[in-house]
Coordinates of C-alpha atoms in Angstrom, one line a residue:
Chain I
M21 CA 2.7 -19.4 12.2
L22 CA 5.8 -19.2 14.4
P23 CA 8.5 -16.8 13.4
E24 CA 11.1 -19.6 13.1
V25 CA 8.8 -21.8 11.0
R26 CA 8.2 -18.9 8.7
R27 CA 11.9 -18.0 8.4
K28 CA 12.7 -21.7 7.5
R29 CA 9.9 -21.8 4.9
V30 CA 11.1 -18.5 3.3
R31 CA 14.6 -19.9 3.2
A32 CA 13.5 -23.1 1.6
I33 CA 11.4 -21.3 -1.0
V34 CA 14.3 -18.9 -1.9
A35 CA 16.7 -21.9 -2.1
L36 CA 14.4 -23.9 -4.3
L37 CA 13.7 -21.0 -6.6
S38 CA 17.4 -20.2 -6.9
V39 CA 18.3 -23.7 -7.9
L40 CA 15.5 -23.7 -10.5
T41 CA 16.7 -20.4 -11.8
V42 CA 20.3 -21.7 -12.2
I43 CA 19.1 -24.8 -13.9
A44 CA 16.9 -22.8 -16.3
M45 CA 19.7 -20.4 -17.1
V46 CA 22.3 -23.2 -17.7
A47 CA 19.8 -25.1 -19.9
F48 CA 19.0 -21.9 -21.8
M49 CA 22.7 -21.3 -22.5
T50 CA 23.8 -24.8 -23.4
L51 CA 20.8 -27.0 -24.6
G52 CA 20.8 -27.7 -28.3
A53 CA 24.0 -25.7 -29.0
K54 CA 25.6 -26.4 -32.3
G55 CA 28.6 -24.6 -33.7
S56 CA 31.0 -22.0 -32.2
W57 CA 30.7 -21.7 -28.5
S58 CA 31.9 -18.1 -28.4
F59 CA 29.1 -17.1 -30.7
I60 CA 26.5 -19.1 -28.9
L61 CA 27.4 -17.8 -25.5
S62 CA 27.5 -14.2 -26.5
F63 CA 24.3 -14.5 -28.6
R64 CA 22.3 -16.4 -26.0
G65 CA 23.9 -14.5 -23.1
A66 CA 22.5 -11.2 -24.4
K67 CA 19.1 -12.8 -24.8
L68 CA 19.3 -14.3 -21.3
A69 CA 20.3 -10.9 -19.8
A70 CA 17.3 -9.3 -21.6
L71 CA 14.9 -11.9 -20.3
V72 CA 16.2 -11.5 -16.7
L73 CA 15.9 -7.7 -16.9
V74 CA 12.4 -8.1 -18.2
A75 CA 11.5 -10.6 -15.5
F76 CA 12.8 -8.3 -12.9
S77 CA 11.1 -5.2 -14.3
I78 CA 7.7 -6.9 -14.6
A79 CA 7.8 -8.7 -11.3
V80 CA 9.0 -5.7 -9.3
S81 CA 6.8 -3.1 -11.0
T82 CA 3.7 -5.3 -10.5
V83 CA 4.3 -6.0 -6.8
L84 CA 5.0 -2.3 -6.1
F85 CA 2.0 -1.2 -8.0
Q86 CA -0.2 -3.6 -6.1
T87 CA 1.3 -2.3 -2.9
I88 CA 0.6 1.3 -3.5
M89 CA -2.9 0.5 -4.9
E90 CA -3.6 -1.8 -1.9
N91 CA -5.1 -4.2 -4.4
R92 CA -3.7 -7.5 -5.6
I93 CA -5.4 -7.7 -9.0
V94 CA -4.5 -4.4 -10.6
T95 CA -1.3 -4.3 -12.6
P96 CA 0.4 -1.5 -14.5
S97 CA -0.4 -3.1 -17.8
I98 CA -4.1 -3.6 -16.9
M99 CA -4.1 0.1 -16.1
G100 CA -2.9 0.9 -19.6
F101 CA 0.7 1.7 -18.9
D102 CA 2.3 -0.3 -21.7
A103 CA -0.5 0.6 -24.2
L104 CA 0.6 4.1 -23.6
Y105 CA 4.2 3.1 -24.3
V106 CA 3.1 1.7 -27.6
L107 CA 1.1 4.8 -28.4
L108 CA 4.2 7.0 -27.6
Q109 CA 6.3 4.9 -30.0
T110 CA 3.6 5.2 -32.7
V111 CA 3.3 9.0 -32.2
L112 CA 7.0 9.4 -32.4
V113 CA 7.3 7.4 -35.7
F114 CA 4.3 9.3 -37.0
A115 CA 5.6 12.8 -36.0
I116 CA 9.3 12.6 -36.8
G117 CA 9.5 9.5 -39.1
A118 CA 11.1 6.1 -38.6
G119 CA 14.3 7.0 -40.4
R120 CA 15.1 10.0 -38.1
L121 CA 13.9 8.0 -35.1
S122 CA 16.3 5.2 -35.8
A123 CA 19.1 7.7 -36.2
M124 CA 18.4 9.2 -32.7
D125 CA 20.4 8.2 -29.8
P126 CA 18.6 5.2 -28.3
F127 CA 19.5 6.3 -24.8
L128 CA 17.9 9.8 -25.4
L129 CA 14.8 8.2 -26.9
F130 CA 14.5 5.8 -24.0
L131 CA 14.7 8.7 -21.5
I132 CA 12.0 10.7 -23.4
E133 CA 9.7 7.6 -23.4
A134 CA 10.3 6.8 -19.8
G135 CA 9.8 10.5 -18.9
M136 CA 6.4 10.6 -20.8
L137 CA 5.3 7.5 -18.9
M138 CA 6.2 9.1 -15.6
L139 CA 4.2 12.1 -16.5
F140 CA 1.2 10.0 -17.5
S141 CA 1.3 8.0 -14.3
N142 CA 1.5 11.2 -12.3
L143 CA -1.5 12.7 -14.0
L144 CA -3.5 9.4 -13.7
Y145 CA -2.8 9.4 -10.0
R146 CA -3.8 13.0 -9.5
W147 CA -7.0 12.7 -11.5
I148 CA -8.3 9.5 -10.3
L149 CA -6.6 8.2 -7.2
A150 CA -6.1 11.3 -5.2
G151 CA -9.8 12.2 -5.4
A152 CA -12.6 10.6 -3.3
A153 CA -12.9 7.8 -5.8
R154 CA -10.7 5.1 -4.2
S155 CA -12.9 2.3 -5.4
P156 CA -10.7 -0.4 -7.1
H157 CA -13.5 -1.3 -9.5
L158 CA -13.7 2.3 -10.8
L159 CA -10.0 2.4 -10.9
M160 CA -9.8 -0.8 -13.0
L161 CA -12.6 0.4 -15.3
V162 CA -10.8 3.7 -15.9
G163 CA -7.6 1.8 -16.5
I164 CA -9.2 -0.5 -19.0
V165 CA -10.9 2.4 -20.8
F166 CA -7.6 4.2 -20.9
G167 CA -5.9 1.1 -22.3
I168 CA -8.5 0.8 -25.1
L169 CA -8.2 4.5 -25.9
F170 CA -4.4 4.2 -26.2
R171 CA -4.6 1.1 -28.3
S172 CA -7.3 2.5 -30.6
L173 CA -5.3 5.7 -31.1
S174 CA -2.2 3.7 -31.9
S175 CA -4.0 1.5 -34.4
F176 CA -5.6 4.5 -36.0
L177 CA -2.2 6.2 -36.4
Q178 CA -0.7 3.0 -37.7
R179 CA -3.4 2.7 -40.3
I180 CA -2.6 6.1 -41.8
L181 CA 1.2 5.5 -41.5
D182 CA 3.4 4.9 -44.5
P183 CA 3.7 1.1 -45.0
S184 CA 7.5 1.0 -44.8
E185 CA 7.4 3.2 -41.7
F186 CA 4.8 0.9 -40.2
L187 CA 7.1 -2.1 -40.8
I188 CA 9.9 -0.4 -38.8
L189 CA 7.4 0.5 -36.1
Q190 CA 6.1 -3.0 -35.9
D191 CA 9.6 -4.2 -35.5
R192 CA 10.2 -1.9 -32.6
M193 CA 6.9 -2.7 -30.9
F194 CA 6.0 -6.3 -31.4
A195 CA 9.2 -7.7 -30.1
S196 CA 8.5 -10.9 -28.3
F197 CA 10.4 -13.1 -25.8
N198 CA 11.9 -14.7 -28.9
A199 CA 13.1 -11.6 -30.7
V200 CA 14.4 -9.5 -27.9
D201 CA 15.7 -6.0 -28.7
T202 CA 19.2 -6.4 -27.4
S203 CA 20.4 -3.0 -28.6
L204 CA 18.9 -1.4 -25.4
L205 CA 20.5 -3.9 -23.1
G206 CA 23.2 -1.6 -21.8
I207 CA 20.8 1.2 -20.9
A208 CA 18.2 -1.2 -19.5
G209 CA 20.9 -2.7 -17.3
V210 CA 22.1 0.6 -15.9
V211 CA 18.5 1.8 -15.3
V212 CA 17.5 -1.4 -13.6
A213 CA 20.6 -1.2 -11.4
I214 CA 19.8 2.3 -10.3
V215 CA 16.2 1.5 -9.6
T216 CA 17.2 -1.6 -7.6
V217 CA 19.5 0.5 -5.3
I218 CA 16.6 2.9 -4.7
I219 CA 14.2 0.1 -4.0
L220 CA 16.5 -1.6 -1.6
R221 CA 16.7 1.6 0.5
M222 CA 12.9 1.9 0.5
L223 CA 12.0 -1.7 1.4
P224 CA 10.6 -0.9 4.9
V225 CA 8.7 2.1 3.6
F226 CA 6.9 -0.2 1.1
D227 CA 5.9 -2.5 4.0
V228 CA 4.3 0.5 5.8
V229 CA 2.6 1.8 2.6
A230 CA 1.1 -1.6 2.1
L231 CA -0.9 -1.0 5.3
G232 CA -2.9 1.7 3.5
R233 CA -3.0 5.4 3.6
N234 CA -4.3 5.8 7.2
H235 CA -1.8 3.6 8.9
A236 CA 1.1 4.8 6.8
T237 CA 0.2 8.4 7.7
A238 CA -0.2 7.6 11.3
L239 CA 3.3 5.9 11.3
G240 CA 4.8 9.1 9.8
V241 CA 5.2 8.1 6.1
D242 CA 4.3 10.8 3.6
H243 CA 1.8 8.6 1.7
N244 CA 1.2 10.9 -1.3
R245 CA 4.9 11.6 -1.9
T246 CA 5.8 8.0 -1.6
I247 CA 3.2 6.9 -4.0
M248 CA 4.2 9.5 -6.6
F249 CA 7.8 8.5 -6.3
T250 CA 7.0 4.8 -6.5
L251 CA 4.8 5.4 -9.6
A252 CA 7.8 7.1 -11.2
L253 CA 10.0 4.0 -10.4
I254 CA 7.2 1.7 -11.9
S255 CA 7.1 3.8 -15.0
V256 CA 10.8 3.4 -15.5
L257 CA 10.5 -0.4 -15.1
I258 CA 7.6 -0.6 -17.5
A259 CA 9.6 1.4 -20.0
V260 CA 12.5 -1.1 -19.6
S261 CA 10.4 -4.2 -20.1
T262 CA 8.2 -2.8 -22.9
A263 CA 11.3 -1.5 -24.8
L264 CA 12.9 -5.0 -24.6
V265 CA 10.0 -7.3 -25.4
G266 CA 6.9 -5.3 -26.0
P267 CA 3.7 -5.2 -23.9
V268 CA 2.8 -8.2 -21.7
T269 CA -0.5 -7.9 -19.9
F270 CA -0.9 -10.7 -17.3
F271 CA 2.6 -12.0 -16.7
G272 CA 3.1 -9.6 -13.7
L273 CA -0.2 -10.6 -12.2
L274 CA 0.8 -14.2 -12.4
V275 CA 4.2 -14.0 -10.8
A276 CA 3.1 -11.5 -8.1
N277 CA 0.2 -13.6 -7.0
L278 CA 2.2 -16.8 -7.1
A279 CA 4.7 -15.1 -4.7
Y280 CA 1.9 -14.0 -2.3
L281 CA 0.5 -17.5 -2.5
I282 CA 3.6 -19.5 -1.5
L283 CA 5.1 -16.9 0.9
P284 CA 4.1 -16.8 4.6
T285 CA 5.0 -13.2 4.8
S286 CA 4.2 -9.9 3.1
R287 CA 7.6 -8.2 3.7
H288 CA 8.9 -6.6 0.5
A289 CA 12.4 -7.7 1.3
V290 CA 11.1 -11.3 0.7
V291 CA 8.3 -10.8 -1.8
L292 CA 10.2 -8.8 -4.4
P293 CA 13.1 -11.2 -4.8
V294 CA 10.8 -14.2 -4.7
A295 CA 8.5 -12.7 -7.4
T296 CA 11.6 -11.9 -9.5
L297 CA 12.9 -15.4 -9.2
I298 CA 9.5 -16.9 -10.2
A299 CA 9.4 -14.5 -13.1
V300 CA 13.0 -15.5 -14.2
V301 CA 12.2 -19.2 -13.9
T302 CA 8.9 -18.9 -15.8
L303 CA 10.4 -16.8 -18.6
V304 CA 13.8 -18.5 -19.1
G305 CA 12.5 -22.0 -18.2
G306 CA 9.5 -21.5 -20.4
Q307 CA 11.6 -20.3 -23.3
V308 CA 13.9 -23.3 -23.0
I309 CA 11.0 -25.8 -22.9
L310 CA 9.2 -24.2 -25.8
E311 CA 12.3 -23.7 -28.0
R312 CA 14.3 -26.8 -27.3
V313 CA 11.8 -29.4 -26.1
F314 CA 8.8 -28.7 -28.2
A315 CA 10.6 -26.7 -30.9
F316 CA 7.8 -24.1 -31.0
D317 CA 8.9 -20.6 -31.8
T318 CA 6.5 -17.9 -30.8
A319 CA 4.2 -19.3 -28.3
L320 CA 5.7 -18.5 -24.9
S321 CA 4.0 -15.1 -24.6
I322 CA 0.7 -16.6 -25.7
I323 CA 0.9 -19.4 -23.1
I324 CA 2.0 -17.0 -20.3
E325 CA -0.8 -14.6 -21.2
F326 CA -3.3 -17.5 -21.3
V327 CA -2.3 -18.8 -17.8
G328 CA -2.1 -15.3 -16.4
G329 CA -5.5 -14.4 -17.8
L330 CA -6.9 -17.5 -16.1
V331 CA -5.4 -16.5 -12.8
F332 CA -6.9 -13.0 -13.3
I333 CA -10.4 -14.4 -13.8
L334 CA -9.9 -16.7 -10.8
L335 CA -8.9 -13.8 -8.6
V336 CA -11.9 -11.7 -9.7
V337 CA -14.2 -14.6 -9.1
R338 CA -12.7 -15.3 -5.7
G339 CA -13.2 -11.7 -4.8
A340 CA -9.6 -10.6 -4.3
A341 CA -10.7 -7.3 -5.8
R342 CA -12.3 -6.1 -2.6
Chain B
M1 CA -1.6 19.6 25.6
I2 CA -3.6 19.5 22.4
A3 CA -4.7 23.0 21.3
V4 CA -7.3 23.3 18.6
E5 CA -8.0 26.8 17.4
K6 CA -10.9 27.9 15.2
I7 CA -10.8 24.8 13.1
T8 CA -13.3 24.6 10.2
K9 CA -13.8 21.8 7.7
T10 CA -16.4 21.8 5.0
Y11 CA -17.3 19.2 2.3
G12 CA -19.0 21.1 -0.5
S13 CA -21.7 23.2 1.1
S14 CA -22.0 21.2 4.4
V15 CA -19.9 22.3 7.3
V16 CA -18.7 19.3 9.2
V17 CA -16.5 21.0 11.8
D18 CA -17.6 24.6 12.5
G19 CA -15.0 26.9 14.0
V20 CA -14.1 24.6 16.9
S21 CA -11.6 25.8 19.5
I22 CA -10.7 23.7 22.5
T23 CA -7.7 22.8 24.6
L24 CA -7.3 19.3 25.8
P25 CA -5.2 18.9 28.9
K26 CA -1.9 17.0 29.0
G27 CA -2.3 13.6 30.7
G28 CA -5.6 11.9 31.5
V29 CA -8.4 10.4 29.4
T30 CA -10.5 12.7 27.3
S31 CA -13.6 11.3 25.6
I32 CA -15.3 12.9 22.7
I33 CA -19.0 12.0 22.5
G34 CA -21.9 13.1 20.3
P35 CA -24.4 11.7 17.8
N36 CA -23.5 10.4 14.4
G37 CA -22.3 13.2 12.1
A38 CA -21.4 15.5 14.9
G39 CA -17.9 15.9 13.5
K40 CA -16.0 13.9 16.1
S41 CA -14.1 11.7 13.7
T42 CA -13.4 14.6 11.4
L43 CA -12.0 16.6 14.2
L44 CA -9.8 13.6 15.3
S45 CA -8.7 13.1 11.7
M46 CA -7.5 16.7 11.5
V47 CA -5.6 16.4 14.8
G48 CA -4.0 13.2 13.5
R49 CA -3.1 15.1 10.2
F50 CA -5.1 12.7 8.0
L51 CA -7.2 15.6 6.8
S52 CA -6.2 19.2 6.4
A53 CA -8.5 21.8 7.9
D54 CA -9.9 24.7 5.8
S55 CA -8.9 27.2 8.4
G56 CA -7.5 27.2 11.9
T57 CA -4.5 25.7 13.6
I58 CA -3.9 22.5 15.7
T59 CA -0.9 21.9 17.9
V60 CA 0.0 18.7 19.7
G61 CA 2.5 19.1 22.5
G62 CA 3.5 22.5 20.9
L63 CA 4.0 21.0 17.4
D64 CA 1.8 22.4 14.6
V65 CA 0.4 19.2 13.0
T66 CA 0.4 20.7 9.5
K67 CA 4.0 22.0 9.7
T68 CA 5.8 19.4 11.7
P69 CA 7.4 16.6 9.5
S70 CA 5.1 13.6 9.6
D71 CA 7.8 11.2 10.8
E72 CA 8.6 13.5 13.7
L73 CA 5.0 13.8 14.7
A74 CA 4.7 10.0 14.6
K75 CA 7.1 9.7 17.5
R76 CA 4.9 12.0 19.6
L77 CA 1.4 11.1 18.4
A78 CA -0.2 7.7 17.6
V79 CA -3.6 7.5 16.0
L80 CA -6.0 4.6 15.3
R81 CA -8.8 5.3 13.0
Q82 CA -12.1 3.4 12.5
D83 CA -11.6 1.6 9.2
N84 CA -8.8 -0.9 9.6
H85 CA -9.1 -3.1 6.5
L86 CA -5.7 -4.4 5.3
A87 CA -4.9 -5.6 1.8
V88 CA -1.8 -7.5 3.1
R89 CA -1.7 -10.7 5.2
L90 CA 0.0 -10.1 8.5
T91 CA 0.4 -11.9 11.8
V92 CA -0.5 -10.1 15.0
R93 CA 3.3 -9.8 15.7
D94 CA 3.9 -8.3 12.2
L95 CA 1.2 -5.7 12.7
V96 CA 2.3 -4.7 16.2
S97 CA 5.9 -4.4 15.1
F98 CA 4.8 -1.7 12.7
G99 CA 4.2 0.5 15.8
R100 CA 8.0 0.7 16.1
Y101 CA 8.5 2.0 12.6
P102 CA 8.6 5.7 13.6
H103 CA 11.4 5.0 16.0
S104 CA 13.4 2.3 14.1
K105 CA 12.5 2.9 10.5
G106 CA 12.4 -0.8 9.8
R107 CA 15.7 -1.8 11.6
Y108 CA 14.3 -3.5 14.6
T109 CA 16.4 -3.6 17.7
V110 CA 16.1 -5.7 20.9
E111 CA 14.5 -2.6 22.5
D112 CA 11.8 -2.6 19.8
E113 CA 11.2 -6.3 20.3
R114 CA 10.7 -5.7 24.0
H115 CA 8.1 -3.0 23.2
V116 CA 6.3 -5.4 20.8
N117 CA 6.2 -8.2 23.3
E118 CA 4.9 -5.8 26.0
A119 CA 2.2 -4.4 23.9
I120 CA 1.1 -7.9 22.8
A121 CA 0.9 -9.1 26.4
M122 CA -0.9 -5.9 27.6
L123 CA -3.7 -6.5 25.1
G124 CA -3.9 -10.2 26.1
L125 CA -2.8 -11.4 22.6
S126 CA 0.2 -13.5 23.7
G127 CA -1.5 -16.8 22.6
L128 CA -2.4 -15.3 19.3
A129 CA 0.8 -13.4 18.4
D130 CA 1.8 -15.7 15.5
R131 CA -1.7 -16.1 14.1
F132 CA -2.6 -14.3 10.9
L133 CA -5.1 -11.4 11.3
D134 CA -7.6 -12.9 9.0
E135 CA -7.8 -15.9 11.3
L136 CA -9.0 -13.8 14.2
S137 CA -12.4 -12.6 15.3
G138 CA -13.3 -8.9 14.9
G139 CA -12.6 -8.2 18.5
Q140 CA -9.2 -9.8 18.5
R141 CA -8.3 -8.0 15.4
Q142 CA -9.4 -4.7 17.0
R143 CA -7.2 -5.4 20.0
A144 CA -4.2 -6.1 17.7
F145 CA -4.6 -2.7 16.2
V146 CA -4.8 -1.1 19.6
A147 CA -1.6 -3.0 20.5
M148 CA 0.1 -1.5 17.5
V149 CA -0.8 2.0 18.6
I150 CA 0.3 1.2 22.2
C151 CA 3.6 -0.2 20.8
Q152 CA 4.2 3.2 19.1
D153 CA 4.8 4.5 22.6
T154 CA 3.9 8.1 22.1
E155 CA 2.9 10.8 24.6
Y156 CA -0.3 11.4 22.8
V157 CA -2.7 8.7 21.6
L158 CA -5.9 9.2 19.6
L159 CA -8.4 6.4 19.3
D160 CA -11.4 6.7 17.0
E161 CA -14.1 4.4 18.4
P162 CA -11.8 1.7 19.7
L163 CA -14.7 -0.3 21.2
N164 CA -16.2 -1.1 17.8
N165 CA -16.6 -4.9 17.5
L166 CA -15.7 -5.5 21.1
D167 CA -17.9 -7.4 23.6
I168 CA -18.4 -6.0 27.1
K169 CA -15.4 -7.8 28.6
H170 CA -12.9 -6.6 26.0
A171 CA -14.4 -3.1 25.8
V172 CA -14.0 -2.7 29.5
E173 CA -10.4 -4.1 29.2
I174 CA -9.5 -1.6 26.5
M175 CA -10.9 1.3 28.5
R176 CA -9.0 0.1 31.6
L177 CA -5.9 -0.1 29.5
V178 CA -6.5 3.5 28.2
Q179 CA -7.0 4.6 31.8
Q180 CA -3.8 2.8 33.0
A181 CA -1.8 4.3 30.1
A182 CA -2.9 7.7 31.2
R183 CA -2.4 7.2 34.9
R184 CA 0.8 5.1 35.0
L185 CA 2.6 6.1 31.9
N186 CA 1.4 9.7 32.0
K187 CA 0.1 9.6 28.4
T188 CA -2.6 11.8 27.0
M189 CA -5.4 9.6 25.7
V190 CA -8.2 11.0 23.5
V191 CA -11.0 8.6 22.7
V192 CA -14.0 8.9 20.5
L193 CA -16.8 6.9 22.2
H194 CA -20.4 6.1 21.4
D195 CA -21.2 4.6 24.7
I196 CA -21.9 7.4 27.1
N197 CA -21.5 5.2 30.2
M198 CA -18.1 4.1 29.1
A199 CA -17.2 7.8 28.8
S200 CA -18.8 8.6 32.1
T201 CA -16.9 5.8 33.9
F202 CA -13.4 6.1 32.4
S203 CA -12.8 9.7 31.4
D204 CA -11.3 12.6 33.2
V205 CA -12.7 15.0 30.7
I206 CA -15.7 14.6 28.3
V207 CA -16.1 16.8 25.3
A208 CA -19.6 16.7 23.8
M209 CA -20.1 17.6 20.1
K210 CA -23.1 18.2 17.9
N211 CA -23.5 19.6 14.4
G212 CA -19.8 20.3 14.1
Q213 CA -19.5 22.4 17.2
I214 CA -18.6 21.7 20.8
V215 CA -21.7 21.9 23.0
A216 CA -20.0 21.3 26.3
S217 CA -16.8 20.1 27.9
G218 CA -15.9 19.3 31.5
S219 CA -15.7 16.5 34.0
P220 CA -18.1 13.5 33.7
A221 CA -20.2 15.0 36.6
E222 CA -20.6 18.2 34.5
I223 CA -21.5 16.5 31.2
I224 CA -23.5 13.5 32.3
Q225 CA -26.6 15.5 33.0
P226 CA -30.1 14.5 31.8
D227 CA -30.9 17.9 30.2
L228 CA -27.6 18.3 28.4
L229 CA -27.5 14.7 27.1
S230 CA -31.2 14.7 26.0
Q231 CA -30.5 17.9 24.0
I232 CA -27.3 16.5 22.4
Y233 CA -28.8 13.1 21.4
E234 CA -32.4 14.4 20.8
T235 CA -33.6 11.5 22.9
E236 CA -35.0 11.4 26.4
I237 CA -32.0 10.4 28.7
K238 CA -32.2 9.9 32.4
V239 CA -29.1 9.9 34.7
V240 CA -29.0 7.7 37.8
P241 CA -26.1 7.7 40.2
V242 CA -24.8 4.2 40.9
G243 CA -22.1 4.2 43.6
S244 CA -19.7 6.9 42.6
R245 CA -20.6 6.9 39.0
L246 CA -23.3 8.4 36.9
V247 CA -25.2 6.1 34.6
A248 CA -27.3 7.3 31.7
I249 CA -30.4 5.4 30.9
Y250 CA -32.1 5.7 27.5

């Protein structure tokens, strides 16, 4: 494809998605509004901000994860990252009690959780990926097993937890796109802003890393260090999205692969914003349609997971897992 | 000059490269030949800092490959390895442009663009520059990767079996290009080859390896000898002079 044609097509895609994003946001803020505008705008505004942060975190973390894994069907959540986040929450409630946990500074708590996630991703990388076993199938299998382990441990601990503590925990964990935890918005916003600045500076490095270890090394990129650092960024983003709405498995896979599908280029400077826009349109737009048009309440995550799961199966069948 | 000193690499109990010491001259084409499992690619990988050696030192143009920052080395040394599967979808031009990364770090200048276009033209890919790599034949793809390495414009170039997947025409073209880069641009080209006759025709120096050691090194006339080759490949090989060249028959 000629460079000019590609540039035009990228511009058209970005323009179209931007328009859709604005429409979705405006609809989200205004449709079906009854009563005081100042209340509606601040209430819905906080929710919208949370959805946008979640969309960004999931889209960017998935694309970057697939870049460093050189594989377009693994995602951080398939590898058990957010199951670990839930386990961390459970262990925290179990160890120090929900009451004291609630009294803790949410910022400090978030930092601890994000830090633990980083530690885990680091270990995971050292144990599995740095060794000779670079097979994506083994990798996914290990990830899925880790995920099951984390989930089973969580549910075991939840079973022996005091019922009232469990209620509080459930409230923290099973947030959905509907019941966003807006108390963490400020921290999440700051964290996402910092991560964005770092990512912007690293865009060309990601393009090189996507070529794989050999080519990246030959072109002078310290592959191991870049991957470790990127995994840390991904951990932070997962912590943000899981803290705000709880674990989502297939959403990242869906938006990342849609972005690859419609874009004629693999440059991260294009893929990351487009994947983010698709994620925002899907989340915000989906929420509007479900809440306002069909008047359903809890189904968006189910529908997204359903479609995402179908895409996952399709990708496996089509052999994208090579 | 590439200086390899007492390099050893073992995987478990098997010694892949066994205390190899050799100095490759600056400029010219050096071919490394030898049977499968001789340690050619492993040696090349260690020179290209993909693998770390268990012991010994390697310097390229005076720079220790394990101590020099990787991005500095990338301006002096370009390496193409055998397995070139890509997870991303790129056009030929995208791929070749990556050769400029060590110099421009992603901010491409007019100068970089010129290098890219030259490399594409040199490998005869001008008509294919805007095609995606997965739309090309194996040989065309191989040439695109060679173009990327040429585009990196380094004094030292290491190619691990660059003739894989290439038909005779394109194999000869690549070897001519390697020779030209050495003669005209005064680059140091090191090539791992399976085809002894290609090595015989296009090299200034041939290094023969077997069982992780260097068996012999010297000019093609010194290495393309029936006894030596028969011993290295454990196959009866005859050598016939054709014009000014030596041709091995097996």
